[in-house]
Short mmCIF file of C-alpha atoms in Angstrom, two decimals:
data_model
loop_
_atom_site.label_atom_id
_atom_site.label_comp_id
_atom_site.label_asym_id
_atom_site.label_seq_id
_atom_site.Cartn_x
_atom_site.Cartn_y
_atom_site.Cartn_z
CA UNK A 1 44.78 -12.59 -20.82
CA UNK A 2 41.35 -14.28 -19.97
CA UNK A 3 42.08 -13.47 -16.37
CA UNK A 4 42.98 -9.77 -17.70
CA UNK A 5 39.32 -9.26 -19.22
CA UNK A 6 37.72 -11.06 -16.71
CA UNK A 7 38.60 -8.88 -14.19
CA UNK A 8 38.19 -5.82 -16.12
CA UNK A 9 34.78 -7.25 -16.58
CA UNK A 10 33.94 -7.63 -13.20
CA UNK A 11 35.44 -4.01 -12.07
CA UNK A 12 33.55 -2.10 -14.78
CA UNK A 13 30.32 -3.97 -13.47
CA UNK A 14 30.68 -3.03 -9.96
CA UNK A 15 31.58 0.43 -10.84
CA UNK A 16 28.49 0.76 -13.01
CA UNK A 17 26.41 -1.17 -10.95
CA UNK A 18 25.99 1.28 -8.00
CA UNK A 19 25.31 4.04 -10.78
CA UNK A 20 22.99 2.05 -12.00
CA UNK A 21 21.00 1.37 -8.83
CA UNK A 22 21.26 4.99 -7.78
CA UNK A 23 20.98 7.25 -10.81
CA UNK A 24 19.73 5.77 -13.56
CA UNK A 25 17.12 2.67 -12.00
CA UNK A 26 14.46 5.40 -10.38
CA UNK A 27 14.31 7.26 -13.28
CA UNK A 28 13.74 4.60 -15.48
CA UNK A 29 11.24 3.16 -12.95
CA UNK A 30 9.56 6.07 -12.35
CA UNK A 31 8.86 6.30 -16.06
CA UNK A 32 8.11 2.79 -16.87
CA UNK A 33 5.81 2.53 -13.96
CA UNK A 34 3.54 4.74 -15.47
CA UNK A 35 3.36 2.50 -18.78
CA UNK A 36 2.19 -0.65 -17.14
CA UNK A 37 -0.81 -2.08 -18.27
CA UNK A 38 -3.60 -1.89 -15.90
CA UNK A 39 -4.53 -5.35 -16.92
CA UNK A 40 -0.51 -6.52 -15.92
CA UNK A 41 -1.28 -4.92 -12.28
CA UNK A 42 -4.02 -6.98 -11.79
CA UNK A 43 -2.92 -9.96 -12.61
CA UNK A 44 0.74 -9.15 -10.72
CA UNK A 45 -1.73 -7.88 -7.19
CA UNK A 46 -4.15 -11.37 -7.90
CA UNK A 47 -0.37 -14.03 -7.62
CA UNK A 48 0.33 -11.84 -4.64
CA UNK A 49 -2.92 -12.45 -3.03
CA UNK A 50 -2.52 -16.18 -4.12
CA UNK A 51 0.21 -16.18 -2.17
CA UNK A 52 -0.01 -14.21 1.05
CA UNK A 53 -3.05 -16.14 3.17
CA UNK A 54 -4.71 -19.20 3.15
CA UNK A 55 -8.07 -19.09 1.73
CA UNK A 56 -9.20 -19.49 5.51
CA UNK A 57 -7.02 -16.45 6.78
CA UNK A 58 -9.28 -14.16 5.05
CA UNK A 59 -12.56 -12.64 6.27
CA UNK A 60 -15.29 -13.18 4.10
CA UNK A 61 -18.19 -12.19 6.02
CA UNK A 62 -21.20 -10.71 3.76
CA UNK A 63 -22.32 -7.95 6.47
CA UNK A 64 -18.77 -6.74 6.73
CA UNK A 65 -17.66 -6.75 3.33
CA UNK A 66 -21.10 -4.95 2.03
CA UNK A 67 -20.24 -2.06 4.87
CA UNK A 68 -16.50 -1.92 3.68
CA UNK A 69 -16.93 -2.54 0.37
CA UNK A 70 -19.90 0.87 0.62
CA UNK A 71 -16.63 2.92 1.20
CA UNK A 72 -14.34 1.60 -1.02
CA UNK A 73 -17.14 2.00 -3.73
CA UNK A 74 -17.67 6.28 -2.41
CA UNK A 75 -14.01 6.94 -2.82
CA UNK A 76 -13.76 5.08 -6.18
CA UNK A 77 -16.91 7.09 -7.20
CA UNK A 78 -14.92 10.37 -6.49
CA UNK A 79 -11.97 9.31 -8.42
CA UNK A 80 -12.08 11.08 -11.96
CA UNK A 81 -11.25 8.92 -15.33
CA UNK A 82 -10.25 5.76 -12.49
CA UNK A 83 -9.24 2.93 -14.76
CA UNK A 84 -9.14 0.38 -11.31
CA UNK A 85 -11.28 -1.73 -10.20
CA UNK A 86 -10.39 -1.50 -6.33
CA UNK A 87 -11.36 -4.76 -3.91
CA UNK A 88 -10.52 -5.40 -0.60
CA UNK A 89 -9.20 -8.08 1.17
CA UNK A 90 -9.33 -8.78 4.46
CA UNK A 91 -6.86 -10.81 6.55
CA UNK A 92 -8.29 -12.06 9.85
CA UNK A 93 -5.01 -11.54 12.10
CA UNK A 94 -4.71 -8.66 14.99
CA UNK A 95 -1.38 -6.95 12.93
CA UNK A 96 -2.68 -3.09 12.53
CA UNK A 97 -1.92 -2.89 8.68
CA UNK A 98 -2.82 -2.25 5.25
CA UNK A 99 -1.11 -2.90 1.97
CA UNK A 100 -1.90 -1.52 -2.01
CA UNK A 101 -1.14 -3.71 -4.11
CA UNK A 102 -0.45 -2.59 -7.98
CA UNK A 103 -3.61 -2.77 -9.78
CA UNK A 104 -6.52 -2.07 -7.38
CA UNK A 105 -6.35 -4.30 -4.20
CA UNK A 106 -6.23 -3.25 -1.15
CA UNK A 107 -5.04 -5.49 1.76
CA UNK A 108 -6.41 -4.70 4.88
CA UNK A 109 -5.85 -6.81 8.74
CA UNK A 110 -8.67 -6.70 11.11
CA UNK A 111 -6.45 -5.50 13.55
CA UNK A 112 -6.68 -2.23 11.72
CA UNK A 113 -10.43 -2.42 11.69
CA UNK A 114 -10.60 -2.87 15.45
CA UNK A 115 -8.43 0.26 15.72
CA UNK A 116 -11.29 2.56 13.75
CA UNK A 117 -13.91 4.00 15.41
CA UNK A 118 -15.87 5.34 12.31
CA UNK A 119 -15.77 4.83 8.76
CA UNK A 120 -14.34 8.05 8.23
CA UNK A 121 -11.13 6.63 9.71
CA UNK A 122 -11.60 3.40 7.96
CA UNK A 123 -11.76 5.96 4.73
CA UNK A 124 -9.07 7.57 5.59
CA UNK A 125 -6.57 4.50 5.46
CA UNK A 126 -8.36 3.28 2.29
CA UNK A 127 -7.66 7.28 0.84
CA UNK A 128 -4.43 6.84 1.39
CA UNK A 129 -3.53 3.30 0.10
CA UNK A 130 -5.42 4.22 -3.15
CA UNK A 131 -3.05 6.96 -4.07
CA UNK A 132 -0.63 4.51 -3.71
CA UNK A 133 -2.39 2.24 -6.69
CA UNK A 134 -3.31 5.03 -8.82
CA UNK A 135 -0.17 6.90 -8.45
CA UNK A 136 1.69 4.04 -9.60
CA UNK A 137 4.08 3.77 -5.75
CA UNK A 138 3.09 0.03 -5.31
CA UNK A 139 4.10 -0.90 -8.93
CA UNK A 140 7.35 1.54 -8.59
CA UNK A 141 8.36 -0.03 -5.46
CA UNK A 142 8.07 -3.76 -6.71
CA UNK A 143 9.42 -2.96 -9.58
CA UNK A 144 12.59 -1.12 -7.70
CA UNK A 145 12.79 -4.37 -5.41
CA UNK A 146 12.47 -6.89 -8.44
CA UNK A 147 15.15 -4.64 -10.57
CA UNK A 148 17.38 -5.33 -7.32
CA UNK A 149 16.69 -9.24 -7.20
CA UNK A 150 18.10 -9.20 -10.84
CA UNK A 151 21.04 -6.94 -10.50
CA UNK A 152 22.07 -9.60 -8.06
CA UNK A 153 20.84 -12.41 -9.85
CA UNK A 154 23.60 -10.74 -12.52
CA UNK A 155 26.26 -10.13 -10.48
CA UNK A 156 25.93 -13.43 -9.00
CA UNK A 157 24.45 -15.77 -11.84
CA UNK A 158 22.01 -17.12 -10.15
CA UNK A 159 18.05 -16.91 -11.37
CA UNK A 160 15.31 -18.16 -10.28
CA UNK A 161 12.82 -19.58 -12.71
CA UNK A 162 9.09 -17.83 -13.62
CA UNK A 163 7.67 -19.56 -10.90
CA UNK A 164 9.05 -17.91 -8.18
CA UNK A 165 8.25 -14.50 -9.55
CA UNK A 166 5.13 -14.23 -7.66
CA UNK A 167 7.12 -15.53 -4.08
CA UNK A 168 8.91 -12.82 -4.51
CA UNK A 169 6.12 -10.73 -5.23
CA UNK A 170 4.84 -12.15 -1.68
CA UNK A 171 7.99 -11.51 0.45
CA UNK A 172 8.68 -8.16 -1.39
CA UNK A 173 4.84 -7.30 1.07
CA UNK A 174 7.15 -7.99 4.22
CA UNK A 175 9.63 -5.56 3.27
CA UNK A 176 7.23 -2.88 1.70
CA UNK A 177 7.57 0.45 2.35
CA UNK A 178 8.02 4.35 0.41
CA UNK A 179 9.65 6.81 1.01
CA UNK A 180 8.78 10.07 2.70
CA UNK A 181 7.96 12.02 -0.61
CA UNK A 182 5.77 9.14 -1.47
CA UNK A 183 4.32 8.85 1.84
CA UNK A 184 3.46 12.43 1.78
CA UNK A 185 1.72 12.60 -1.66
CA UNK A 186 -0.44 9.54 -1.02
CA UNK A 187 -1.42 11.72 2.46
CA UNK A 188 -1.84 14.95 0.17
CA UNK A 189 -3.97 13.47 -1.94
CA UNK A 190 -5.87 10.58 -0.33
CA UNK A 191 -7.35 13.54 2.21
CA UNK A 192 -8.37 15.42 -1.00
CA UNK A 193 -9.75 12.82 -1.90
CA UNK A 194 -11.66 11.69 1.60
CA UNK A 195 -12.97 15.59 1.01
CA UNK A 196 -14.37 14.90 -2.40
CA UNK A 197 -16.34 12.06 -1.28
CA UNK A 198 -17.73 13.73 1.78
CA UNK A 199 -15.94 11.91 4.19
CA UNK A 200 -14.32 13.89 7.45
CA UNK A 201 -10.50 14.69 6.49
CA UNK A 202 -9.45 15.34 10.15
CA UNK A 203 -10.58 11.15 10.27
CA UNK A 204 -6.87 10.28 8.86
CA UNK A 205 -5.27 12.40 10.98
CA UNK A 206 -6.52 10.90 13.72
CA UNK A 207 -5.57 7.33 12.69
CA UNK A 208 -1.70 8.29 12.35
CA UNK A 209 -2.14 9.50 16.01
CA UNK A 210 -3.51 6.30 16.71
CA UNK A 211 -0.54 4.42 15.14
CA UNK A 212 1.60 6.69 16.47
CA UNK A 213 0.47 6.44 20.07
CA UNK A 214 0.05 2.86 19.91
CA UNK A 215 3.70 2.37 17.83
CA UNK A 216 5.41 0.89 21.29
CA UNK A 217 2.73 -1.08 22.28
CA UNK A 218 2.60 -3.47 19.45
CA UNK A 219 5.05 -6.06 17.37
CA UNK A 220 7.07 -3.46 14.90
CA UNK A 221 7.14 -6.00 12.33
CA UNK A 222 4.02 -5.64 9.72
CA UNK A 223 2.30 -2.45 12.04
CA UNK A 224 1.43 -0.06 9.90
CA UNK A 225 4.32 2.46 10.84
CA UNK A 226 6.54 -0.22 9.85
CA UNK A 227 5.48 -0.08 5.99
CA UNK A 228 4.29 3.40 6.35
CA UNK A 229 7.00 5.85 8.41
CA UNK A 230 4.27 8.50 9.55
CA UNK A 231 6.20 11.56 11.43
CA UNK A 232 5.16 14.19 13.56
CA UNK A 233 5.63 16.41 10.65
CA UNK A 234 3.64 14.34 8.36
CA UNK A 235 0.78 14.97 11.12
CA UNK A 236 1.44 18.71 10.85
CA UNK A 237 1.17 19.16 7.15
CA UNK A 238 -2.11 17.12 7.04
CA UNK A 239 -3.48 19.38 9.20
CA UNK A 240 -2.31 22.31 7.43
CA UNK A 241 -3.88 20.93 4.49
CA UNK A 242 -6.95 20.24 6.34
CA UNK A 243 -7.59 24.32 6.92
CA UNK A 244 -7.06 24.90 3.23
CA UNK A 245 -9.73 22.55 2.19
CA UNK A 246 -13.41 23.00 2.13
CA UNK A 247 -15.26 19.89 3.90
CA UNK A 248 -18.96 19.28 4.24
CA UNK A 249 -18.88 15.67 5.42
CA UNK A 250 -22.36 14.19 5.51
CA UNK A 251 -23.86 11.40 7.52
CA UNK A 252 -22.77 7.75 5.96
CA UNK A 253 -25.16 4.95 5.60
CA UNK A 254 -22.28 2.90 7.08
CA UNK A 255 -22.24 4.90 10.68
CA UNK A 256 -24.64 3.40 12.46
CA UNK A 257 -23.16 -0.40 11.36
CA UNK A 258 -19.96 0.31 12.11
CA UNK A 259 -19.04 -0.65 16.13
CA UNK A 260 -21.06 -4.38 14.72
CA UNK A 261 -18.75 -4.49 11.61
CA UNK A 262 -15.47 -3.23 12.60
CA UNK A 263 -15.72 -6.66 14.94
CA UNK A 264 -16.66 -8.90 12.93
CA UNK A 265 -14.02 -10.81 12.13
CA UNK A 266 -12.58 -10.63 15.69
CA UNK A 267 -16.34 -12.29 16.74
CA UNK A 268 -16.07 -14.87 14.27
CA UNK A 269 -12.40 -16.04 15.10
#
């Protein structure tokens, strides 16, 4: 009889399970995403951080964070009612990458910065990984990954103590990525957004024909494309998008610092 309900037990769960997972998990996701305290972000992105690089890995050069930290500040600026603080962090190490992490930081590898000729592409990445903070993707997609980690956990019975949330939290970076609706907002609306604060939207089209140029050249694991598909079509509907909007990008104060700052960390190494 035990062995009766037992396995009864077992089918209904893998039944339900997939349902779960497929139909029900997004939804509920999707809507509790957007009821996360801000303050629960940052302290969720901060163990990441903790956790990803040594203290040593990360570039902490004054010139080069004041000229980065100039751009993150003119997109913030142009962000209406933002409740994030953003910050960036940079990782010395060639990988050409960037990561948003739920509740206003913004990883970013010097590789990348080598690859950017301007910081109007430099803006353009940074557009795009803040619509993935204040759209709620980065929380969604942790919390998607973490809500599979239990469902195992469940079916399996074994969990791992509070401790290892945050190691999770860092692995969950190597296997980061959203999908193509996702992907496509955060490029709808971080080149609005590189438009509002006078920077030159055509700049993040021409990164993801840099990545995409450069895709077979480099290590797949960590590149940008890896964590962020981009498509040819992607590249056509910015540029679509582009024509629609009205730009009048003006001069930075960070343009005539940039070829020094981009190579900073690279000099330092």
């Amino acid at each position: 009889m035990k062995l009766k309900i037992a396995l009864s037990a077992l089918l209904g769960t893998l039944v339900f399970a997939p349902i779960f997972y497929f139909v029900l998990l997004p939804v509920v996701i999707l809507t509790a995403a957007k009821f996360v305290p801000v303050s629960w972000e940052e302290q969720y992105g901060r163990s990441i951080v903790e956790g990803f690089a040594a203290p040593e890995d990360y570039c902490k050069d004054r010139r080069l964070m004041t000229v980065l930290d100039s751009v993150l500040k003119d997109l913030s600026d142009s962000i209406p009612n933002n409740p994030y603080h953003f910050h960036l962090k940079i990782v010395n190490d060639k990988i050409v990458n960037a990561f948003a992490l739920p509740g206003g930081i913004i990883i970013v590898f010097s590789g990348l910065l080598e690859e950017t000729d301007s910081p109007d592409e430099f803006a353009g990445v940074l557009a795009h990984e803040i619509q993935h903070i204040v759209r709620h993707h980065s929380t969604r997609e942790i919390l998607r990954q973490a809500s599979t980690s239990f469902l195992v956990s469940s079916l399996t019975g074994h969990f791992g103590n509070d401790s290892t949330f945050s190691l999770r939290g860092v692995r969950m970076l190597e296997t980061l990525h959203y999908d193509r609706k996702l992907e496509e907002e955060a490029d709808r609306e971080g080149m609005k957004l590189l438009v509002s604060a006078k920077y030159q939207p055509e700049a993040m089209i021409r990164m993801f024909e840099k990545f995409e140029k450069g895709k077979s050249d480099r290590d797949p694991i960590l590149t940008f494309l890896s964590t962020h598909p981009a498509t040819e079509n992607r590249i056509k509907n910015l540029k679509e998008l582009m024509n629609q909007l009205t730009a009048q990008p003006v001069i930075h104060s960070q343009d005539s610092l940039w070829n020094e700052a981009r190579l900073i960390c690279q000099n330092s190494s």
